[in-house]
PDB file of C-alpha atoms in Angstrom:
ATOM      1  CA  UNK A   1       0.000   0.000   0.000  1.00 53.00           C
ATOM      2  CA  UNK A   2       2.999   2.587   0.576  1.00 63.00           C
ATOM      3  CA  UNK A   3       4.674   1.702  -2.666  1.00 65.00           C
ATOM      4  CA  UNK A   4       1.248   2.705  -3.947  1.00 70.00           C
ATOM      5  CA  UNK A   5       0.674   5.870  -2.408  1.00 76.00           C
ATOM      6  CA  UNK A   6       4.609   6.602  -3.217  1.00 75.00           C
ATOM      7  CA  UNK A   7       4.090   5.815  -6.988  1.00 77.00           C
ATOM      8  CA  UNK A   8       0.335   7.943  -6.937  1.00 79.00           C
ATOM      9  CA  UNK A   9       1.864  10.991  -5.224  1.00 75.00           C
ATOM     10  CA  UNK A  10       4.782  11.117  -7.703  1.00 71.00           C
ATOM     11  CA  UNK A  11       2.620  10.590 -10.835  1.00 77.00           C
ATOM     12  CA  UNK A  12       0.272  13.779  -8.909  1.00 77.00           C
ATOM     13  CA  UNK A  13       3.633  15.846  -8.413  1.00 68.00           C
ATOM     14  CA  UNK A  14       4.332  15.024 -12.037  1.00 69.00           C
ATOM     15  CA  UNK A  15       1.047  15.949 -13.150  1.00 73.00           C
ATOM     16  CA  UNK A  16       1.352  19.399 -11.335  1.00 68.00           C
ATOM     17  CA  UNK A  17       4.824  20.038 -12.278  1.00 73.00           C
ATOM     18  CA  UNK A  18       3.720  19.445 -16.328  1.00 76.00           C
ATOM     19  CA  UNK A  19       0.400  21.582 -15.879  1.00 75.00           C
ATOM     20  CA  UNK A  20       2.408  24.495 -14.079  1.00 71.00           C
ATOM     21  CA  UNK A  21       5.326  24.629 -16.994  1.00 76.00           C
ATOM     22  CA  UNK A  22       2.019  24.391 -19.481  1.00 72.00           C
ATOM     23  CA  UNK A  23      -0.020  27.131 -17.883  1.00 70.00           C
ATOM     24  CA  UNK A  24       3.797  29.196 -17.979  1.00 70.00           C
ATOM     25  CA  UNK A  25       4.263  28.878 -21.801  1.00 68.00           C
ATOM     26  CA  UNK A  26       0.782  29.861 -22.163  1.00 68.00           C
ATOM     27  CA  UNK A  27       1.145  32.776 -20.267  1.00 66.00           C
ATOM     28  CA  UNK A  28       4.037  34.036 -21.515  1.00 64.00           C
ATOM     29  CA  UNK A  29       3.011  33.382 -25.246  1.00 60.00           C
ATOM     30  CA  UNK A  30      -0.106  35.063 -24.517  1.00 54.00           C
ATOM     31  CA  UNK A  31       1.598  38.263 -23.116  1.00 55.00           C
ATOM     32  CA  UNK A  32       2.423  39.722 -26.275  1.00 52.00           C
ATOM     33  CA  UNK A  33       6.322  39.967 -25.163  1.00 49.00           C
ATOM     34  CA  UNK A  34       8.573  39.351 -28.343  1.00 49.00           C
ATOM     35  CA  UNK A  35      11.683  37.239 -28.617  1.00 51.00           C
ATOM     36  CA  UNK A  36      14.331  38.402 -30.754  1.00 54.00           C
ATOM     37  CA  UNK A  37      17.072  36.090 -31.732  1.00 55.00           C
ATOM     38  CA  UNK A  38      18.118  37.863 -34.609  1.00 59.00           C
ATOM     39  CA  UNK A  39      18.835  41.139 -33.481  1.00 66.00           C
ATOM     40  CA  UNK A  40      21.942  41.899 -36.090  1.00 74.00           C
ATOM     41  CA  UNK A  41      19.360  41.322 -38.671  1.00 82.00           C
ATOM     42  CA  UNK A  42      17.766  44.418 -38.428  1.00 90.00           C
ATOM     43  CA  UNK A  43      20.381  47.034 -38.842  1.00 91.00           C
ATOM     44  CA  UNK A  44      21.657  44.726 -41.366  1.00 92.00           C
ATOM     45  CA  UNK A  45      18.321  44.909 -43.357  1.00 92.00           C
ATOM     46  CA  UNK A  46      18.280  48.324 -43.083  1.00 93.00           C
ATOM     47  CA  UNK A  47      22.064  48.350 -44.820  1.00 94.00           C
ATOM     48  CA  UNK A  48      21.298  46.568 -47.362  1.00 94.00           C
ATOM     49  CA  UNK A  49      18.172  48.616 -48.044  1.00 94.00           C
ATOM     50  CA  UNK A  50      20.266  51.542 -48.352  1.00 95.00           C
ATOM     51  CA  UNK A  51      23.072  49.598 -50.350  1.00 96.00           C
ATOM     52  CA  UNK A  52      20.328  48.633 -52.869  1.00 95.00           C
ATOM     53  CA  UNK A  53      19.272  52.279 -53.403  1.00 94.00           C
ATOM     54  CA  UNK A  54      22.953  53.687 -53.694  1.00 95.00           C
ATOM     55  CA  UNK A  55      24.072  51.167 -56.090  1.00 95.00           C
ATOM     56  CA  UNK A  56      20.368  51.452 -58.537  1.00 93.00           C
ATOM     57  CA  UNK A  57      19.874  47.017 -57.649  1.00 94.00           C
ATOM     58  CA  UNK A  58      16.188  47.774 -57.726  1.00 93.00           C
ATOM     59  CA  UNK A  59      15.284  44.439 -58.524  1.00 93.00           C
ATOM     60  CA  UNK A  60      17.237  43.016 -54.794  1.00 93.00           C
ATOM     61  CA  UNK A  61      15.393  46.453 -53.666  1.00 93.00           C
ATOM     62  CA  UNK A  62      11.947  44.691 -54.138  1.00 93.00           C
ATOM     63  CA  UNK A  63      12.575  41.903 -52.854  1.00 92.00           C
ATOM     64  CA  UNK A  64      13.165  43.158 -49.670  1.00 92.00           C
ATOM     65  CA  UNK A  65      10.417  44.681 -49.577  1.00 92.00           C
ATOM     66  CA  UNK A  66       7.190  43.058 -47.488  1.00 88.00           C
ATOM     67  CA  UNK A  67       4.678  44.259 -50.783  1.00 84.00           C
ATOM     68  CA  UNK A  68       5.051  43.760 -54.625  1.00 84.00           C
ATOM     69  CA  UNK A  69       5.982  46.969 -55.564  1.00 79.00           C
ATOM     70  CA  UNK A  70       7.965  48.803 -58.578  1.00 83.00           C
ATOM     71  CA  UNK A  71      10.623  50.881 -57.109  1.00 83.00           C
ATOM     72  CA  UNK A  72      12.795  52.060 -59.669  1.00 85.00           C
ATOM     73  CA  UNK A  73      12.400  55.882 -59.848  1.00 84.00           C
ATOM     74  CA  UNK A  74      12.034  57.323 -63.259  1.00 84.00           C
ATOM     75  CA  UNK A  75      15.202  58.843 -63.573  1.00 85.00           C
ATOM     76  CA  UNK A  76      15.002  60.348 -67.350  1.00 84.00           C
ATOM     77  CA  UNK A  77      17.261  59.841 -70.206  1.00 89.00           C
ATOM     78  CA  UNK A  78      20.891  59.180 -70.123  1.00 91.00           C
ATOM     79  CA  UNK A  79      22.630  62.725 -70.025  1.00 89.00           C
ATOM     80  CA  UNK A  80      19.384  64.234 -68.552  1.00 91.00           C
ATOM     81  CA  UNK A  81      19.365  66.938 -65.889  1.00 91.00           C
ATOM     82  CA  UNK A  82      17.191  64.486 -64.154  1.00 93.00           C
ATOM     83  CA  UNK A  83      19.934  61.656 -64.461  1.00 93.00           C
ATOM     84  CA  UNK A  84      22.486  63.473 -64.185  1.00 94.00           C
ATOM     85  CA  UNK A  85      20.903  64.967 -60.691  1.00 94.00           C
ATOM     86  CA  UNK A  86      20.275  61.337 -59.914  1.00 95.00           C
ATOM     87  CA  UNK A  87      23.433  59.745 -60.392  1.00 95.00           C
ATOM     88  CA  UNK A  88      25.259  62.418 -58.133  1.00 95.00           C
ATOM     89  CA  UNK A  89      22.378  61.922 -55.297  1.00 95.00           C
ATOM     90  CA  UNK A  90      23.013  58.408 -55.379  1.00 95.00           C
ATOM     91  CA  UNK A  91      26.696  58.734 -54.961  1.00 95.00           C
ATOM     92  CA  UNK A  92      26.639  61.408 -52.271  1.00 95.00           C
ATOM     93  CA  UNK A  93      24.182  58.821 -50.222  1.00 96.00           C
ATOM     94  CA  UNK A  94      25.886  58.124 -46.778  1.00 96.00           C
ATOM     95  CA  UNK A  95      24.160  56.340 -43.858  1.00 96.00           C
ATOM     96  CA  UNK A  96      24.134  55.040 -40.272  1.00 94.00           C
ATOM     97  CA  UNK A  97      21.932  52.893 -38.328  1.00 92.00           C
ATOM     98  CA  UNK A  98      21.391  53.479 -34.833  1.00 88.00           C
ATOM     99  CA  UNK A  99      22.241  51.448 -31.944  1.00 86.00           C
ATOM    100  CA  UNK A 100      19.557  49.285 -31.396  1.00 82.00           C
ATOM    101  CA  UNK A 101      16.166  48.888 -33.077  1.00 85.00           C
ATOM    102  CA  UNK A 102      12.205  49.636 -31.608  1.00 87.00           C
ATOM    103  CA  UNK A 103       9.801  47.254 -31.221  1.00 87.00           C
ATOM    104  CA  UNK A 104       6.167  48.066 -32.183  1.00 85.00           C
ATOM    105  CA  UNK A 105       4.279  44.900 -32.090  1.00 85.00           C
ATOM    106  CA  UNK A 106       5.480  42.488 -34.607  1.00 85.00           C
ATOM    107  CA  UNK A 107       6.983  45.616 -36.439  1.00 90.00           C
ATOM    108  CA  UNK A 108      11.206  46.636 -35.582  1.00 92.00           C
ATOM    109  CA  UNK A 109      11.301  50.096 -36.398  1.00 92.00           C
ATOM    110  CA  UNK A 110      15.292  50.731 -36.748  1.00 94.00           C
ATOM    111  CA  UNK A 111      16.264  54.396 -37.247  1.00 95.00           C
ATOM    112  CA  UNK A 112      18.818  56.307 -40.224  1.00 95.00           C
ATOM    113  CA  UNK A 113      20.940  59.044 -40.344  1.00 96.00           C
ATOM    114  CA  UNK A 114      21.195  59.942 -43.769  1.00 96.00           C
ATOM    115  CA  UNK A 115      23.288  62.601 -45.401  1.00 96.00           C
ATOM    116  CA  UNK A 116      22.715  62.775 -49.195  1.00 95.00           C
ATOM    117  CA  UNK A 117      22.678  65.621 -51.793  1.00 95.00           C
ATOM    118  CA  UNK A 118      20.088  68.330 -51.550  1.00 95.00           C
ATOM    119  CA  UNK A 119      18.352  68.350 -54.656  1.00 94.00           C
ATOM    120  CA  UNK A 120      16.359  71.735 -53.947  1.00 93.00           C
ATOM    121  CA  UNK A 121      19.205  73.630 -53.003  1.00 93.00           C
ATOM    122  CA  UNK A 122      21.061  72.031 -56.429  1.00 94.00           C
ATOM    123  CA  UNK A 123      18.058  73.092 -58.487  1.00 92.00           C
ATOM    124  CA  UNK A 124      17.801  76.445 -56.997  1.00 93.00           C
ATOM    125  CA  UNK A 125      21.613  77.052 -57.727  1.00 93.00           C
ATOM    126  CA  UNK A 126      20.662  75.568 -61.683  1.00 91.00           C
ATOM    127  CA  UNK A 127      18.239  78.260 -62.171  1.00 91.00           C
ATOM    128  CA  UNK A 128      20.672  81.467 -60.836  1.00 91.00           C
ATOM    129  CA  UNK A 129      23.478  79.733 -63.271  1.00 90.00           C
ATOM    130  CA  UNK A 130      21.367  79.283 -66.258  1.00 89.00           C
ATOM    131  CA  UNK A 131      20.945  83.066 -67.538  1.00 88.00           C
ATOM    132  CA  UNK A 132      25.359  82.876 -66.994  1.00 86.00           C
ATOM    133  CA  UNK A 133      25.276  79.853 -69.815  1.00 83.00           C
ATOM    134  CA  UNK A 134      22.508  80.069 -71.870  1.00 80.00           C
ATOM    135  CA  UNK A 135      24.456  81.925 -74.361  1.00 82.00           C
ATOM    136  CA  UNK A 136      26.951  79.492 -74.670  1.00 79.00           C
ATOM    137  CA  UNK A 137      25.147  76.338 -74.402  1.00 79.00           C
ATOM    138  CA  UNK A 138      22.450  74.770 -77.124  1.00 80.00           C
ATOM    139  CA  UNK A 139      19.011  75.022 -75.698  1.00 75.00           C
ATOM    140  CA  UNK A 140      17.986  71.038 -75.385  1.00 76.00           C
ATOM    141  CA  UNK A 141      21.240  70.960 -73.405  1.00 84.00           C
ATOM    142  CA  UNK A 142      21.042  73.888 -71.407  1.00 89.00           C
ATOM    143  CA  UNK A 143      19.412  71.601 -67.964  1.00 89.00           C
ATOM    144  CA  UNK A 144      22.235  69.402 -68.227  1.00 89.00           C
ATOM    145  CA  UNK A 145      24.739  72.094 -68.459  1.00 91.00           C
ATOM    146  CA  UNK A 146      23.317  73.563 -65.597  1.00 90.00           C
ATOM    147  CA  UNK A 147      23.135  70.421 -63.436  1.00 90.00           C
ATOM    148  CA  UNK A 148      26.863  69.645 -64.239  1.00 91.00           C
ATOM    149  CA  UNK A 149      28.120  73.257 -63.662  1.00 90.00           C
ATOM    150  CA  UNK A 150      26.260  73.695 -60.490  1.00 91.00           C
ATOM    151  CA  UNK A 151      27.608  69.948 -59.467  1.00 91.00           C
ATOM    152  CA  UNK A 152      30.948  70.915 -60.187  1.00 90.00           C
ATOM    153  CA  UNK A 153      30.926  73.485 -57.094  1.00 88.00           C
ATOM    154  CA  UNK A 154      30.379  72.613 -53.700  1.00 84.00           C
ATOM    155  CA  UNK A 155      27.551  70.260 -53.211  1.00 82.00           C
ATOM    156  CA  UNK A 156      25.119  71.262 -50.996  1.00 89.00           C
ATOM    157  CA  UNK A 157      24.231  68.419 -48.779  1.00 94.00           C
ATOM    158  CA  UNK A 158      21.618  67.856 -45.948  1.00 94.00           C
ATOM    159  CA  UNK A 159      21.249  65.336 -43.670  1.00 95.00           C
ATOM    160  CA  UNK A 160      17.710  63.284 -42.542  1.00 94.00           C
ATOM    161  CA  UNK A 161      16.754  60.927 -40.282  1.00 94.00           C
ATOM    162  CA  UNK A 162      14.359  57.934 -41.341  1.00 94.00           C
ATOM    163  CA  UNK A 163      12.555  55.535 -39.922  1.00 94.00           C
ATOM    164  CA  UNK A 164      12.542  51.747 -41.176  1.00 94.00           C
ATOM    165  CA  UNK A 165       9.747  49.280 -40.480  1.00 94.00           C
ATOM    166  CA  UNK A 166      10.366  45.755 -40.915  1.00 93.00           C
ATOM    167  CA  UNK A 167       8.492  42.757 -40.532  1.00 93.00           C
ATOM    168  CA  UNK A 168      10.092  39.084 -40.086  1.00 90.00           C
ATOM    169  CA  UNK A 169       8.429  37.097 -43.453  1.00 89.00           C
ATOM    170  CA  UNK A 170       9.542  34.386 -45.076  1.00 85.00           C
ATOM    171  CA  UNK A 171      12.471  33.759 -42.838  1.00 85.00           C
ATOM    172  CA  UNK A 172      13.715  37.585 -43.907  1.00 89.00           C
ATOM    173  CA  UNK A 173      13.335  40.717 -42.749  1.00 92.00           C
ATOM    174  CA  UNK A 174      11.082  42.627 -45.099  1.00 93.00           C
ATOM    175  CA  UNK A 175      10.489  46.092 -45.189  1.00 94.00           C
ATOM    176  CA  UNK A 176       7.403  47.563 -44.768  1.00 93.00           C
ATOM    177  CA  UNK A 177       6.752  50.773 -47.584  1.00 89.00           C
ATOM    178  CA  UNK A 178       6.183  54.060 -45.571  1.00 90.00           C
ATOM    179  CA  UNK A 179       6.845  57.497 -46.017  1.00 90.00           C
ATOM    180  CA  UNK A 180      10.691  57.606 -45.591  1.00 89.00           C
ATOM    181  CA  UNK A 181      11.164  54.508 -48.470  1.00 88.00           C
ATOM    182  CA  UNK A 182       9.169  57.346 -50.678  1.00 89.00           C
ATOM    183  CA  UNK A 183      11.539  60.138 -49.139  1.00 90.00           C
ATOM    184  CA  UNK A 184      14.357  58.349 -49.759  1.00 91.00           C
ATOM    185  CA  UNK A 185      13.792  57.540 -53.552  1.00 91.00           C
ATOM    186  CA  UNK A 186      12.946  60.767 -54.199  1.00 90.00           C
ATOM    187  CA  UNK A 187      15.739  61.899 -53.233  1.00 91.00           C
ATOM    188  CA  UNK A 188      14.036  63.807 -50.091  1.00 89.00           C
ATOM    189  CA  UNK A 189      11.799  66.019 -52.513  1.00 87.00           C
ATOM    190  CA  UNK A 190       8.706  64.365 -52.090  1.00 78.00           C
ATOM    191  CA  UNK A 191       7.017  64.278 -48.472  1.00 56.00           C
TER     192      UNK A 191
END
């Protein structure tokens, strides 16, 4: 009879034991708290985000991104003011990632410093330099005259800070489109 009531209390202590650690995972699942184990991934996302727009790889662009979108900016013809504006704000691009990310639900919200060209302060300087050439220049060439003379002085930068949203799918990091993806590939002209 003991070796009975020793063999029913330890299958009881079991029982309890299992149905505490249970009620635990439950709990904790159930609290909304969020387990990172990737945390490097984020900052690298966010890198290679930026990498993708300073280099023009719009196709590895889209597929970090969490929607199907087109993200290649119409960027006019080759030897375009519009290109040739472009090309310089892509090469002027520099950015840092904070320490650490945010956490806003399922969302990591990882903040940029970006310093980058500033287009309207470029295209303000084009329009006081193009009454200085527009004798010497040919008139379908006269924006890209301007846009390389005023490029050829000090370029004016300015420097923004973003906010990145990403979203673990697929076994990536995927960023979510919001307002700073559309600053960003505008070139910080469009809101």
């Amino acid at each position: 009879m003991k070796r009975r009531t020793k063999r029913t209390f330890f299958w009881t202590l079991a029982g309890l034991l299992f149905s505490l650690s249970l009620f635990l995972v439950v709990f904790s699942g159930l609290t909304g708290q969020i387990r990172i184990t990737d945390t490097d991934g984020i900052p690298v996302a966010a890198d290679s985000v930026m990498h993708a727009v300073h280099t023009g790889d719009w196709r590895t662009l889209e597929l970090m991104v969490a929607e199907e979108y087109t993200l290649e900016p119409l960027t006019g013809e080759e030897g375009s003011a519009e290109r040739i504006i472009w090309e310089a704000y892509q090469q002027s691009l520099q950015w840092n990632c904070a320490e650490g990310f945010d956490i806003e639900g399922a969302k990591m919200i990882q903040k940029v410093s970006v310093t980058c060209l500033d287009i309207p302060a470029l295209t303000n300087r084009m329009i006081e330099i193009l009454p200085e050439i527009a004798d010497d220049v040919a008139e379908e060439d006269l924006l890209a005259s301007a846009a390389e003379t005023a490029l050829f002085e000090d370029l004016p930068l300015l420097q923004r800070d973003i906010t990145m949203t990403f979203v673990r799918m697929d076994g990536r990091w995927k960023l979510i489109p919001n307002n700073a993806l559309l600053a960003l590939l505008s070139g910080f002209t469009a809101a």
